[in-house]
Amino acid sequence: MNNKEKLRKAGLRPTKQRMIIADILLDGIDRHFTAENLQNEINSSGNSMSIATIYNCLKKFRNCGLIKQVESSKDTAIFDTNINQHHHFLDEETGELIDIENDEVNLRKLPKIPQGYLNNGVEVLIKIKKQI
Amino acid sequence: MNNKEKLRKAGLRPTKQRMIIADILLDGIDRHFTAENLQNEINSSGNSMSIATIYNCLKKFRNCGLIKQVESSKDTAIFDTNINQHHHFLDEETGELIDIENDEVNLRKLPKIPQGYLNNGVEVLIKIKKQI
DNA sequence: AAGTAGTTTAGAACGATTTTAAAGTAAAAA
DNA sequence: TTTTTACTTTAAAATCGTTCTAAACTACTT
């Protein structure tokens, strides 16, 4: 399926700007990035785009499940093109994130989901620290 | 150990402002809060404090391990007085966090920590969604 | 081709957090 | 105790990521 079809299927009008972003992000390669990282990539691909459009687009892509946003207490939002359930190593010093595939983690026991709620995804974060 | 001693032990000079905050936070009760929440508590305890001091103090407390900061992609930093390794339910709609004690989660299998790094804590986040 | 609903944009606005630099205070030294 | 020193607090300004505004634009429908 090409990117235009992916956008249509997600209920998004395939505008010029969304196609530029889709061409960068939806290439099947897993990566973590910020809005600013993406703007740099857009610029170096010979295009340009308002930062507001980039934020709009990332929000839409996230809400449609085309990308994910990582839970992280960094001051800048981090997005992830790996939309499968998976986990992360986090170096808190540098903010570097490394993917952990879902099958590398095995939860023997999970707590009961609170009354009135549904499980909406489990994320394991392993904080790591450079050895000295 | 009283709060003055706790601050000293953590390497922090026990100033008037830090004592006010320690008296609110270090009472052994687990809670999640933002800088603004804390300022409100300070105000309603009859004290007042510059927001810059509150941020300074929270950062120092966090760096000394007196409190933790929760990994969350909310726009406002969330702190936690529960400094034991533990986990959270997160309602992404409302941002509400609910503690999960460490013994309620059991990891059968963990991935190998990357070369040159040490494990510095595991956090499990279970995203939950209100049932409709 | 015309209409309309959704999209993009620059720039302003916003909110959380940090910085600045001056005044204040705790601890150490004399 | 007084002096000195290093650290802390403060209000206000600055910064930074993100969102809003409202006007211009564009994809899709009729």
PDB file of C-alpha atoms (C1' of nucleotides) in Angstrom:
ATOM      1  CA  MET A   1       0.000   0.000   0.000  1.00  0.00           C
ATOM      2  CA  ASN A   2       1.412   3.372  -0.918  1.00  0.00           C
ATOM      3  CA  ASN A   3       1.439   6.394   1.359  1.00  0.00           C
ATOM      4  CA  LYS A   4      -1.508   8.081  -0.307  1.00  0.00           C
ATOM      5  CA  GLU A   5      -3.572   4.982   0.359  1.00  0.00           C
ATOM      6  CA  LYS A   6      -2.299   4.750   3.913  1.00  0.00           C
ATOM      7  CA  LEU A   7      -3.412   8.312   4.598  1.00  0.00           C
ATOM      8  CA  ARG A   8      -6.812   7.740   2.988  1.00  0.00           C
ATOM      9  CA  LYS A   9      -7.298   4.551   4.956  1.00  0.00           C
ATOM     10  CA  ALA A  10      -6.466   6.446   8.151  1.00  0.00           C
ATOM     11  CA  GLY A  11      -9.153   8.988   7.252  1.00  0.00           C
ATOM     12  CA  LEU A  12      -6.672  11.730   6.426  1.00  0.00           C
ATOM     13  CA  ARG A  13      -6.841  13.831   3.310  1.00  0.00           C
ATOM     14  CA  PRO A  14      -3.543  13.234   1.491  1.00  0.00           C
ATOM     15  CA  THR A  15      -2.316  16.806   1.205  1.00  0.00           C
ATOM     16  CA  LYS A  16       1.067  17.766  -0.208  1.00  0.00           C
ATOM     17  CA  GLN A  17       2.416  18.379   3.301  1.00  0.00           C
ATOM     18  CA  ARG A  18       1.132  15.115   4.744  1.00  0.00           C
ATOM     19  CA  MET A  19       2.615  13.215   1.817  1.00  0.00           C
ATOM     20  CA  ILE A  20       6.022  14.806   2.396  1.00  0.00           C
ATOM     21  CA  ILE A  21       5.890  13.742   6.039  1.00  0.00           C
ATOM     22  CA  ALA A  22       4.522  10.295   5.214  1.00  0.00           C
ATOM     23  CA  ASP A  23       7.350   9.772   2.734  1.00  0.00           C
ATOM     24  CA  ILE A  24       9.839  10.468   5.499  1.00  0.00           C
ATOM     25  CA  LEU A  25       8.163   8.612   8.351  1.00  0.00           C
ATOM     26  CA  LEU A  26       6.296   5.680   6.832  1.00  0.00           C
ATOM     27  CA  ASP A  27       9.232   3.941   5.222  1.00  0.00           C
ATOM     28  CA  GLY A  28       9.090   0.974   7.576  1.00  0.00           C
ATOM     29  CA  ILE A  29      12.187   1.987   9.498  1.00  0.00           C
ATOM     30  CA  ASP A  30      11.772   2.344  13.269  1.00  0.00           C
ATOM     31  CA  ARG A  31      12.903   5.658  14.630  1.00  0.00           C
ATOM     32  CA  HIS A  32      12.426   8.166  17.396  1.00  0.00           C
ATOM     33  CA  PHE A  33      12.193  11.844  16.560  1.00  0.00           C
ATOM     34  CA  THR A  34      10.980  15.249  17.677  1.00  0.00           C
ATOM     35  CA  ALA A  35       9.028  17.844  15.698  1.00  0.00           C
ATOM     36  CA  GLU A  36      12.271  19.742  15.226  1.00  0.00           C
ATOM     37  CA  ASN A  37      14.132  16.646  13.984  1.00  0.00           C
ATOM     38  CA  LEU A  38      11.379  16.147  11.443  1.00  0.00           C
ATOM     39  CA  GLN A  39      11.512  19.774  10.310  1.00  0.00           C
ATOM     40  CA  ASN A  40      15.223  19.373   9.690  1.00  0.00           C
ATOM     41  CA  GLU A  41      14.607  16.265   7.619  1.00  0.00           C
ATOM     42  CA  ILE A  42      11.917  18.065   5.651  1.00  0.00           C
ATOM     43  CA  ASN A  43      14.276  20.947   5.009  1.00  0.00           C
ATOM     44  CA  SER A  44      17.109  18.720   3.922  1.00  0.00           C
ATOM     45  CA  SER A  45      14.773  16.882   1.555  1.00  0.00           C
ATOM     46  CA  GLY A  46      14.427  20.185  -0.266  1.00  0.00           C
ATOM     47  CA  ASN A  47      10.990  20.973   1.096  1.00  0.00           C
ATOM     48  CA  SER A  48       9.824  23.340   3.796  1.00  0.00           C
ATOM     49  CA  MET A  49       6.855  23.471   6.071  1.00  0.00           C
ATOM     50  CA  SER A  50       5.470  25.622   8.837  1.00  0.00           C
ATOM     51  CA  ILE A  51       6.188  24.249  12.300  1.00  0.00           C
ATOM     52  CA  ALA A  52       2.448  24.538  13.026  1.00  0.00           C
ATOM     53  CA  THR A  53       1.724  22.181  10.155  1.00  0.00           C
ATOM     54  CA  ILE A  54       4.319  19.747  11.427  1.00  0.00           C
ATOM     55  CA  TYR A  55       2.699  19.714  14.860  1.00  0.00           C
ATOM     56  CA  ASN A  56      -0.796  19.403  13.359  1.00  0.00           C
ATOM     57  CA  CYS A  57       0.333  16.564  11.214  1.00  0.00           C
ATOM     58  CA  LEU A  58       2.133  14.689  13.984  1.00  0.00           C
ATOM     59  CA  LYS A  59      -0.942  14.984  16.177  1.00  0.00           C
ATOM     60  CA  LYS A  60      -3.194  13.656  13.408  1.00  0.00           C
ATOM     61  CA  PHE A  61      -0.786  10.841  12.574  1.00  0.00           C
ATOM     62  CA  ARG A  62      -0.603   9.924  16.248  1.00  0.00           C
ATOM     63  CA  ASN A  63      -4.368   9.996  16.716  1.00  0.00           C
ATOM     64  CA  CYS A  64      -4.806   7.780  13.664  1.00  0.00           C
ATOM     65  CA  GLY A  65      -2.221   5.316  14.912  1.00  0.00           C
ATOM     66  CA  LEU A  66       0.258   5.927  12.084  1.00  0.00           C
ATOM     67  CA  ILE A  67       2.890   6.836  14.677  1.00  0.00           C
ATOM     68  CA  LYS A  68       3.154   6.711  18.469  1.00  0.00           C
ATOM     69  CA  GLN A  69       4.218   9.239  21.049  1.00  0.00           C
ATOM     70  CA  VAL A  70       6.674   7.959  23.644  1.00  0.00           C
ATOM     71  CA  GLU A  71       5.902   8.436  27.339  1.00  0.00           C
ATOM     72  CA  SER A  72       8.884  10.412  28.486  1.00  0.00           C
ATOM     73  CA  SER A  73       9.389  13.270  30.887  1.00  0.00           C
ATOM     74  CA  LYS A  74      11.665  15.102  28.481  1.00  0.00           C
ATOM     75  CA  ASP A  75      10.689  18.679  27.701  1.00  0.00           C
ATOM     76  CA  THR A  76      10.235  17.859  24.018  1.00  0.00           C
ATOM     77  CA  ALA A  77       7.684  15.402  22.673  1.00  0.00           C
ATOM     78  CA  ILE A  78       9.256  12.272  21.196  1.00  0.00           C
ATOM     79  CA  PHE A  79       7.509  10.296  18.498  1.00  0.00           C
ATOM     80  CA  ASP A  80       8.133   6.761  17.341  1.00  0.00           C
ATOM     81  CA  THR A  81       7.453   5.196  13.971  1.00  0.00           C
ATOM     82  CA  ASN A  82       7.356   1.747  15.557  1.00  0.00           C
ATOM     83  CA  ILE A  83       3.634   1.361  16.236  1.00  0.00           C
ATOM     84  CA  ASN A  84       3.756  -2.207  17.493  1.00  0.00           C
ATOM     85  CA  GLN A  85       3.594  -2.729  21.251  1.00  0.00           C
ATOM     86  CA  HIS A  86       7.195  -2.522  22.350  1.00  0.00           C
ATOM     87  CA  HIS A  87       9.382  -1.186  25.092  1.00  0.00           C
ATOM     88  CA  HIS A  88      12.356   1.087  25.632  1.00  0.00           C
ATOM     89  CA  PHE A  89      15.683   1.503  27.279  1.00  0.00           C
ATOM     90  CA  LEU A  90      16.135   5.111  28.341  1.00  0.00           C
ATOM     91  CA  ASP A  91      19.444   6.768  29.143  1.00  0.00           C
ATOM     92  CA  GLU A  92      18.211   9.534  31.417  1.00  0.00           C
ATOM     93  CA  GLU A  93      21.444  11.485  31.039  1.00  0.00           C
ATOM     94  CA  THR A  94      21.216  11.881  27.293  1.00  0.00           C
ATOM     95  CA  GLY A  95      17.546  11.125  26.667  1.00  0.00           C
ATOM     96  CA  GLU A  96      18.566   8.393  24.227  1.00  0.00           C
ATOM     97  CA  LEU A  97      15.881   5.766  23.638  1.00  0.00           C
ATOM     98  CA  ILE A  98      16.526   2.251  22.391  1.00  0.00           C
ATOM     99  CA  ASP A  99      13.707  -0.029  21.290  1.00  0.00           C
ATOM    100  CA  ILE A 100      13.044  -3.338  23.006  1.00  0.00           C
ATOM    101  CA  GLU A 101      10.903  -5.694  20.986  1.00  0.00           C
ATOM    102  CA  ASN A 102       7.800  -6.968  22.709  1.00  0.00           C
ATOM    103  CA  ASP A 103       8.975 -10.582  22.771  1.00  0.00           C
ATOM    104  CA  GLU A 104      12.093  -9.647  24.720  1.00  0.00           C
ATOM    105  CA  VAL A 105       9.949  -8.848  27.729  1.00  0.00           C
ATOM    106  CA  ASN A 106       7.669 -11.298  29.426  1.00  0.00           C
ATOM    107  CA  LEU A 107       5.301 -10.258  32.163  1.00  0.00           C
ATOM    108  CA  ARG A 108       4.458 -13.131  34.456  1.00  0.00           C
ATOM    109  CA  LYS A 109       1.984 -11.198  36.512  1.00  0.00           C
ATOM    110  CA  LEU A 110       0.028  -8.042  35.861  1.00  0.00           C
ATOM    111  CA  PRO A 111      -2.175  -6.229  38.351  1.00  0.00           C
ATOM    112  CA  LYS A 112      -5.928  -6.146  38.005  1.00  0.00           C
ATOM    113  CA  ILE A 113      -7.058  -3.235  35.821  1.00  0.00           C
ATOM    114  CA  PRO A 114      -9.056  -0.754  37.935  1.00  0.00           C
ATOM    115  CA  GLN A 115     -12.834  -1.147  37.909  1.00  0.00           C
ATOM    116  CA  GLY A 116     -14.429   0.570  34.919  1.00  0.00           C
ATOM    117  CA  TYR A 117     -11.255   0.667  32.842  1.00  0.00           C
ATOM    118  CA  LEU A 118      -9.762  -1.358  30.017  1.00  0.00           C
ATOM    119  CA  ASN A 119      -6.109  -2.208  29.403  1.00  0.00           C
ATOM    120  CA  ASN A 120      -4.921   0.049  26.600  1.00  0.00           C
ATOM    121  CA  GLY A 121      -1.311  -1.061  26.256  1.00  0.00           C
ATOM    122  CA  VAL A 122       1.650  -1.914  28.436  1.00  0.00           C
ATOM    123  CA  GLU A 123       4.970  -0.115  28.172  1.00  0.00           C
ATOM    124  CA  VAL A 124       8.073  -1.189  29.993  1.00  0.00           C
ATOM    125  CA  LEU A 125      10.785   1.391  30.445  1.00  0.00           C
ATOM    126  CA  ILE A 126      14.221   0.252  31.547  1.00  0.00           C
ATOM    127  CA  LYS A 127      16.259   3.180  32.701  1.00  0.00           C
ATOM    128  CA  ILE A 128      19.926   2.693  32.003  1.00  0.00           C
ATOM    129  CA  LYS A 129      23.058   4.523  33.024  1.00  0.00           C
ATOM    130  CA  LYS A 130      26.478   4.640  31.386  1.00  0.00           C
ATOM    131  CA  GLN A 131      28.926   2.438  33.208  1.00  0.00           C
ATOM    132  CA  ILE A 132      31.833   4.375  34.703  1.00  0.00           C
TER     133      ILE A 132
ATOM    134  CA  MET B   1      14.660  10.953  61.338  1.00  0.00           C
ATOM    135  CA  ASN B   2      13.191  14.431  61.089  1.00  0.00           C
ATOM    136  CA  ASN B   3      13.046  16.469  57.921  1.00  0.00           C
ATOM    137  CA  LYS B   4      16.001  18.664  58.812  1.00  0.00           C
ATOM    138  CA  GLU B   5      18.120  15.540  59.179  1.00  0.00           C
ATOM    139  CA  LYS B   6      16.743  14.107  55.962  1.00  0.00           C
ATOM    140  CA  LEU B   7      17.773  17.223  54.078  1.00  0.00           C
ATOM    141  CA  ARG B   8      21.215  17.271  55.673  1.00  0.00           C
ATOM    142  CA  LYS B   9      21.698  13.594  54.894  1.00  0.00           C
ATOM    143  CA  ALA B  10      20.762  14.274  51.286  1.00  0.00           C
ATOM    144  CA  GLY B  11      23.422  16.984  51.182  1.00  0.00           C
ATOM    145  CA  LEU B  12      20.932  19.834  51.069  1.00  0.00           C
ATOM    146  CA  ARG B  13      21.141  22.894  53.289  1.00  0.00           C
ATOM    147  CA  PRO B  14      17.911  22.926  55.283  1.00  0.00           C
ATOM    148  CA  THR B  15      16.626  26.364  54.386  1.00  0.00           C
ATOM    149  CA  LYS B  16      13.263  27.710  55.506  1.00  0.00           C
ATOM    150  CA  GLN B  17      11.800  27.089  52.049  1.00  0.00           C
ATOM    151  CA  ARG B  18      13.110  23.533  51.762  1.00  0.00           C
ATOM    152  CA  MET B  19      11.753  22.733  55.205  1.00  0.00           C
ATOM    153  CA  ILE B  20       8.295  23.994  54.227  1.00  0.00           C
ATOM    154  CA  ILE B  21       8.352  21.752  51.173  1.00  0.00           C
ATOM    155  CA  ALA B  22       9.813  18.797  53.064  1.00  0.00           C
ATOM    156  CA  ASP B  23       7.051  19.126  55.666  1.00  0.00           C
ATOM    157  CA  ILE B  24       4.468  18.833  52.914  1.00  0.00           C
ATOM    158  CA  LEU B  25       6.105  16.119  50.820  1.00  0.00           C
ATOM    159  CA  LEU B  26       8.047  13.897  53.172  1.00  0.00           C
ATOM    160  CA  ASP B  27       5.175  12.769  55.360  1.00  0.00           C
ATOM    161  CA  GLY B  28       5.313   9.180  54.148  1.00  0.00           C
ATOM    162  CA  ILE B  29       2.137   9.450  52.103  1.00  0.00           C
ATOM    163  CA  ASP B  30       2.444   8.506  48.430  1.00  0.00           C
ATOM    164  CA  ARG B  31       1.238  11.155  46.049  1.00  0.00           C
ATOM    165  CA  HIS B  32       1.609  12.571  42.579  1.00  0.00           C
ATOM    166  CA  PHE B  33       1.795  16.316  42.117  1.00  0.00           C
ATOM    167  CA  THR B  34       2.927  19.147  39.871  1.00  0.00           C
ATOM    168  CA  ALA B  35       4.871  22.272  40.785  1.00  0.00           C
ATOM    169  CA  GLU B  36       1.604  24.198  40.688  1.00  0.00           C
ATOM    170  CA  ASN B  37      -0.161  21.694  42.974  1.00  0.00           C
ATOM    171  CA  LEU B  38       2.672  22.118  45.442  1.00  0.00           C
ATOM    172  CA  GLN B  39       2.492  25.901  45.284  1.00  0.00           C
ATOM    173  CA  ASN B  40      -1.199  25.706  46.123  1.00  0.00           C
ATOM    174  CA  GLU B  41      -0.464  23.499  49.110  1.00  0.00           C
ATOM    175  CA  ILE B  42       2.234  25.887  50.255  1.00  0.00           C
ATOM    176  CA  ASN B  43      -0.158  28.788  49.971  1.00  0.00           C
ATOM    177  CA  SER B  44      -2.923  27.037  51.842  1.00  0.00           C
ATOM    178  CA  SER B  45      -0.479  26.118  54.613  1.00  0.00           C
ATOM    179  CA  GLY B  46      -0.151  29.864  55.192  1.00  0.00           C
ATOM    180  CA  ASN B  47       3.238  30.170  53.509  1.00  0.00           C
ATOM    181  CA  SER B  48       4.273  31.502  50.152  1.00  0.00           C
ATOM    182  CA  MET B  49       7.173  30.875  47.864  1.00  0.00           C
ATOM    183  CA  SER B  50       8.450  31.958  44.474  1.00  0.00           C
ATOM    184  CA  ILE B  51       7.666  29.500  41.720  1.00  0.00           C
ATOM    185  CA  ALA B  52      11.380  29.561  40.798  1.00  0.00           C
ATOM    186  CA  THR B  53      12.228  28.324  44.284  1.00  0.00           C
ATOM    187  CA  ILE B  54       9.658  25.577  44.000  1.00  0.00           C
ATOM    188  CA  TYR B  55      11.189  24.405  40.736  1.00  0.00           C
ATOM    189  CA  ASN B  56      14.717  24.655  42.154  1.00  0.00           C
ATOM    190  CA  CYS B  57      13.712  22.695  45.183  1.00  0.00           C
ATOM    191  CA  LEU B  58      11.878  19.972  43.267  1.00  0.00           C
ATOM    192  CA  LYS B  59      14.878  19.522  41.020  1.00  0.00           C
ATOM    193  CA  LYS B  60      17.230  19.240  44.004  1.00  0.00           C
ATOM    194  CA  PHE B  61      14.903  16.857  45.824  1.00  0.00           C
ATOM    195  CA  ARG B  62      14.632  14.730  42.705  1.00  0.00           C
ATOM    196  CA  ASN B  63      18.368  14.680  42.116  1.00  0.00           C
ATOM    197  CA  CYS B  64      18.933  13.644  45.734  1.00  0.00           C
ATOM    198  CA  GLY B  65      16.358  10.875  45.458  1.00  0.00           C
ATOM    199  CA  LEU B  66      13.947  12.393  47.983  1.00  0.00           C
ATOM    200  CA  ILE B  67      11.226  12.342  45.315  1.00  0.00           C
ATOM    201  CA  LYS B  68      10.873  10.901  41.812  1.00  0.00           C
ATOM    202  CA  GLN B  69       9.703  12.378  38.563  1.00  0.00           C
ATOM    203  CA  VAL B  70       7.212  10.276  36.638  1.00  0.00           C
ATOM    204  CA  GLU B  71       7.926   9.428  33.004  1.00  0.00           C
ATOM    205  CA  SER B  72       4.918  10.907  31.296  1.00  0.00           C
ATOM    206  CA  SER B  73       4.415  12.819  28.086  1.00  0.00           C
ATOM    207  CA  LYS B  74       2.098  15.340  29.748  1.00  0.00           C
ATOM    208  CA  ASP B  75       3.005  18.994  29.253  1.00  0.00           C
ATOM    209  CA  THR B  76       3.517  19.482  32.991  1.00  0.00           C
ATOM    210  CA  ALA B  77       6.105  17.625  35.043  1.00  0.00           C
ATOM    211  CA  ILE B  78       4.610  15.169  37.525  1.00  0.00           C
ATOM    212  CA  PHE B  79       6.461  14.246  40.680  1.00  0.00           C
ATOM    213  CA  ASP B  80       5.927  11.318  42.998  1.00  0.00           C
ATOM    214  CA  THR B  81       6.712  10.998  46.685  1.00  0.00           C
ATOM    215  CA  ASN B  82       6.835   7.208  46.364  1.00  0.00           C
ATOM    216  CA  ILE B  83      10.529   6.632  45.768  1.00  0.00           C
ATOM    217  CA  ASN B  84      10.422   2.843  45.833  1.00  0.00           C
ATOM    218  CA  GLN B  85      10.512   1.057  42.503  1.00  0.00           C
ATOM    219  CA  HIS B  86       6.891   0.861  41.458  1.00  0.00           C
ATOM    220  CA  HIS B  87       4.660   1.161  38.442  1.00  0.00           C
ATOM    221  CA  HIS B  88       1.674   3.090  37.179  1.00  0.00           C
ATOM    222  CA  PHE B  89      -1.652   2.905  35.512  1.00  0.00           C
ATOM    223  CA  LEU B  90      -2.141   5.927  33.286  1.00  0.00           C
ATOM    224  CA  ASP B  91      -5.460   7.182  31.970  1.00  0.00           C
ATOM    225  CA  GLU B  92      -4.243   9.003  28.874  1.00  0.00           C
ATOM    226  CA  GLU B  93      -7.509  10.936  28.566  1.00  0.00           C
ATOM    227  CA  THR B  94      -7.289  12.592  31.959  1.00  0.00           C
ATOM    228  CA  GLY B  95      -3.624  12.135  32.824  1.00  0.00           C
ATOM    229  CA  GLU B  96      -4.612  10.389  36.051  1.00  0.00           C
ATOM    230  CA  LEU B  97      -1.901   8.148  37.490  1.00  0.00           C
ATOM    231  CA  ILE B  98      -2.509   5.261  39.867  1.00  0.00           C
ATOM    232  CA  ASP B  99       0.346   3.529  41.655  1.00  0.00           C
ATOM    233  CA  ILE B 100       1.034  -0.165  41.181  1.00  0.00           C
ATOM    234  CA  GLU B 101       3.211  -1.664  43.858  1.00  0.00           C
ATOM    235  CA  ASN B 102       6.314  -3.442  42.659  1.00  0.00           C
ATOM    236  CA  ASP B 103       5.160  -6.875  43.853  1.00  0.00           C
ATOM    237  CA  GLU B 104       2.027  -6.666  41.720  1.00  0.00           C
ATOM    238  CA  VAL B 105       4.157  -6.954  38.605  1.00  0.00           C
ATOM    239  CA  ASN B 106       6.438  -9.820  37.841  1.00  0.00           C
ATOM    240  CA  LEU B 107       8.800  -9.769  34.912  1.00  0.00           C
ATOM    241  CA  ARG B 108       9.664 -13.262  33.726  1.00  0.00           C
ATOM    242  CA  LYS B 109      12.128 -12.126  31.141  1.00  0.00           C
ATOM    243  CA  LEU B 110      14.072  -8.920  30.687  1.00  0.00           C
ATOM    244  CA  PRO B 111      16.268  -8.038  27.726  1.00  0.00           C
ATOM    245  CA  LYS B 112      20.009  -7.829  28.011  1.00  0.00           C
ATOM    246  CA  ILE B 113      21.117  -4.336  29.074  1.00  0.00           C
ATOM    247  CA  PRO B 114      23.108  -2.715  26.235  1.00  0.00           C
ATOM    248  CA  GLN B 115      26.879  -3.034  26.390  1.00  0.00           C
ATOM    249  CA  GLY B 116      28.468  -0.404  28.620  1.00  0.00           C
ATOM    250  CA  TYR B 117      25.277   0.376  30.537  1.00  0.00           C
ATOM    251  CA  LEU B 118      23.800  -0.561  33.880  1.00  0.00           C
ATOM    252  CA  ASN B 119      20.165  -1.172  34.746  1.00  0.00           C
ATOM    253  CA  ASN B 120      18.958   1.880  36.609  1.00  0.00           C
ATOM    254  CA  GLY B 121      15.343   0.938  37.309  1.00  0.00           C
ATOM    255  CA  VAL B 122      12.401  -0.638  35.548  1.00  0.00           C
ATOM    256  CA  GLU B 123       9.066   1.120  35.202  1.00  0.00           C
ATOM    257  CA  VAL B 124       5.972  -0.515  33.845  1.00  0.00           C
ATOM    258  CA  LEU B 125       3.234   1.743  32.553  1.00  0.00           C
ATOM    259  CA  ILE B 126      -0.174   0.284  31.914  1.00  0.00           C
ATOM    260  CA  LYS B 127      -2.239   2.627  29.838  1.00  0.00           C
ATOM    261  CA  ILE B 128      -5.910   2.376  30.667  1.00  0.00           C
ATOM    262  CA  LYS B 129      -9.047   3.709  29.090  1.00  0.00           C
ATOM    263  CA  LYS B 130     -12.474   4.368  30.597  1.00  0.00           C
ATOM    264  CA  GLN B 131     -14.920   1.662  29.622  1.00  0.00           C
ATOM    265  CA  ILE B 132     -17.865   2.975  27.566  1.00  0.00           C
TER     266      ILE B 132
ATOM    267  C1'  DA C   1     -17.074  24.915 -12.655  1.00  0.00           C
ATOM    268  C1'  DA C   2     -18.723  26.167  -8.113  1.00  0.00           C
ATOM    269  C1'  DG C   3     -19.221  25.221  -3.486  1.00  0.00           C
ATOM    270  C1'  DT C   4     -17.666  23.613   0.930  1.00  0.00           C
ATOM    271  C1'  DA C   5     -15.193  21.652   4.322  1.00  0.00           C
ATOM    272  C1'  DG C   6     -10.812  20.761   5.697  1.00  0.00           C
ATOM    273  C1'  DT C   7      -5.785  22.429   5.635  1.00  0.00           C
ATOM    274  C1'  DT C   8      -1.769  25.387   5.749  1.00  0.00           C
ATOM    275  C1'  DT C   9       0.517  29.399   7.206  1.00  0.00           C
ATOM    276  C1'  DA C  10       3.024  33.240   9.655  1.00  0.00           C
ATOM    277  C1'  DG C  11       2.944  35.202  13.499  1.00  0.00           C
ATOM    278  C1'  DA C  12       0.950  35.992  17.920  1.00  0.00           C
ATOM    279  C1'  DA C  13      -0.074  33.855  22.145  1.00  0.00           C
ATOM    280  C1'  DC C  14       0.449  30.583  25.713  1.00  0.00           C
ATOM    281  C1'  DG C  15       2.102  27.910  29.589  1.00  0.00           C
ATOM    282  C1'  DA C  16       5.722  25.551  31.835  1.00  0.00           C
ATOM    283  C1'  DT C  17      10.196  26.106  33.137  1.00  0.00           C
ATOM    284  C1'  DT C  18      14.727  28.443  33.466  1.00  0.00           C
ATOM    285  C1'  DT C  19      17.651  32.386  33.754  1.00  0.00           C
ATOM    286  C1'  DT C  20      19.177  36.710  35.620  1.00  0.00           C
ATOM    287  C1'  DA C  21      21.145  39.432  38.892  1.00  0.00           C
ATOM    288  C1'  DA C  22      20.453  41.419  43.172  1.00  0.00           C
ATOM    289  C1'  DA C  23      19.317  40.711  47.999  1.00  0.00           C
ATOM    290  C1'  DG C  24      19.226  37.377  51.666  1.00  0.00           C
ATOM    291  C1'  DT C  25      20.824  33.475  54.637  1.00  0.00           C
ATOM    292  C1'  DA C  26      23.251  29.309  56.445  1.00  0.00           C
ATOM    293  C1'  DA C  27      27.482  27.467  57.524  1.00  0.00           C
ATOM    294  C1'  DA C  28      32.520  27.939  57.947  1.00  0.00           C
ATOM    295  C1'  DA C  29      36.426  30.536  59.273  1.00  0.00           C
ATOM    296  C1'  DA C  30      38.605  33.748  62.006  1.00  0.00           C
TER     297       DA C  30
ATOM    298  C1'  DT D   1      30.885  36.415  67.897  1.00  0.00           C
ATOM    299  C1'  DT D   2      31.904  38.594  63.924  1.00  0.00           C
ATOM    300  C1'  DT D   3      33.323  38.073  59.350  1.00  0.00           C
ATOM    301  C1'  DT D   4      33.538  35.725  55.311  1.00  0.00           C
ATOM    302  C1'  DT D   5      32.094  32.690  51.923  1.00  0.00           C
ATOM    303  C1'  DA D   6      29.288  29.970  49.325  1.00  0.00           C
ATOM    304  C1'  DC D   7      24.805  28.864  48.569  1.00  0.00           C
ATOM    305  C1'  DT D   8      19.807  30.188  48.183  1.00  0.00           C
ATOM    306  C1'  DT D   9      15.775  32.878  47.225  1.00  0.00           C
ATOM    307  C1'  DT D  10      13.327  36.148  44.610  1.00  0.00           C
ATOM    308  C1'  DA D  11      10.647  38.870  41.060  1.00  0.00           C
ATOM    309  C1'  DA D  12      10.840  39.666  36.706  1.00  0.00           C
ATOM    310  C1'  DA D  13      12.426  38.724  32.217  1.00  0.00           C
ATOM    311  C1'  DA D  14      13.602  35.314  29.015  1.00  0.00           C
ATOM    312  C1'  DT D  15      13.216  30.952  26.761  1.00  0.00           C
ATOM    313  C1'  DC D  16      11.334  27.064  24.662  1.00  0.00           C
ATOM    314  C1'  DG D  17       8.030  23.862  23.002  1.00  0.00           C
ATOM    315  C1'  DT D  18       3.535  23.927  21.501  1.00  0.00           C
ATOM    316  C1'  DT D  19      -1.075  25.793  20.288  1.00  0.00           C
ATOM    317  C1'  DC D  20      -4.094  29.369  18.545  1.00  0.00           C
ATOM    318  C1'  DT D  21      -5.780  32.774  15.184  1.00  0.00           C
ATOM    319  C1'  DA D  22      -7.638  34.112  11.159  1.00  0.00           C
ATOM    320  C1'  DA D  23      -6.725  34.657   6.471  1.00  0.00           C
ATOM    321  C1'  DA D  24      -5.324  32.317   2.268  1.00  0.00           C
ATOM    322  C1'  DC D  25      -5.347  27.964   0.079  1.00  0.00           C
ATOM    323  C1'  DT D  26      -6.624  23.286  -1.667  1.00  0.00           C
ATOM    324  C1'  DA D  27      -8.773  18.700  -1.998  1.00  0.00           C
ATOM    325  C1'  DC D  28     -12.906  16.734  -2.674  1.00  0.00           C
ATOM    326  C1'  DT D  29     -18.045  16.881  -3.702  1.00  0.00           C
ATOM    327  C1'  DT D  30     -21.787  18.576  -6.277  1.00  0.00           C
TER     328       DT D  30
END
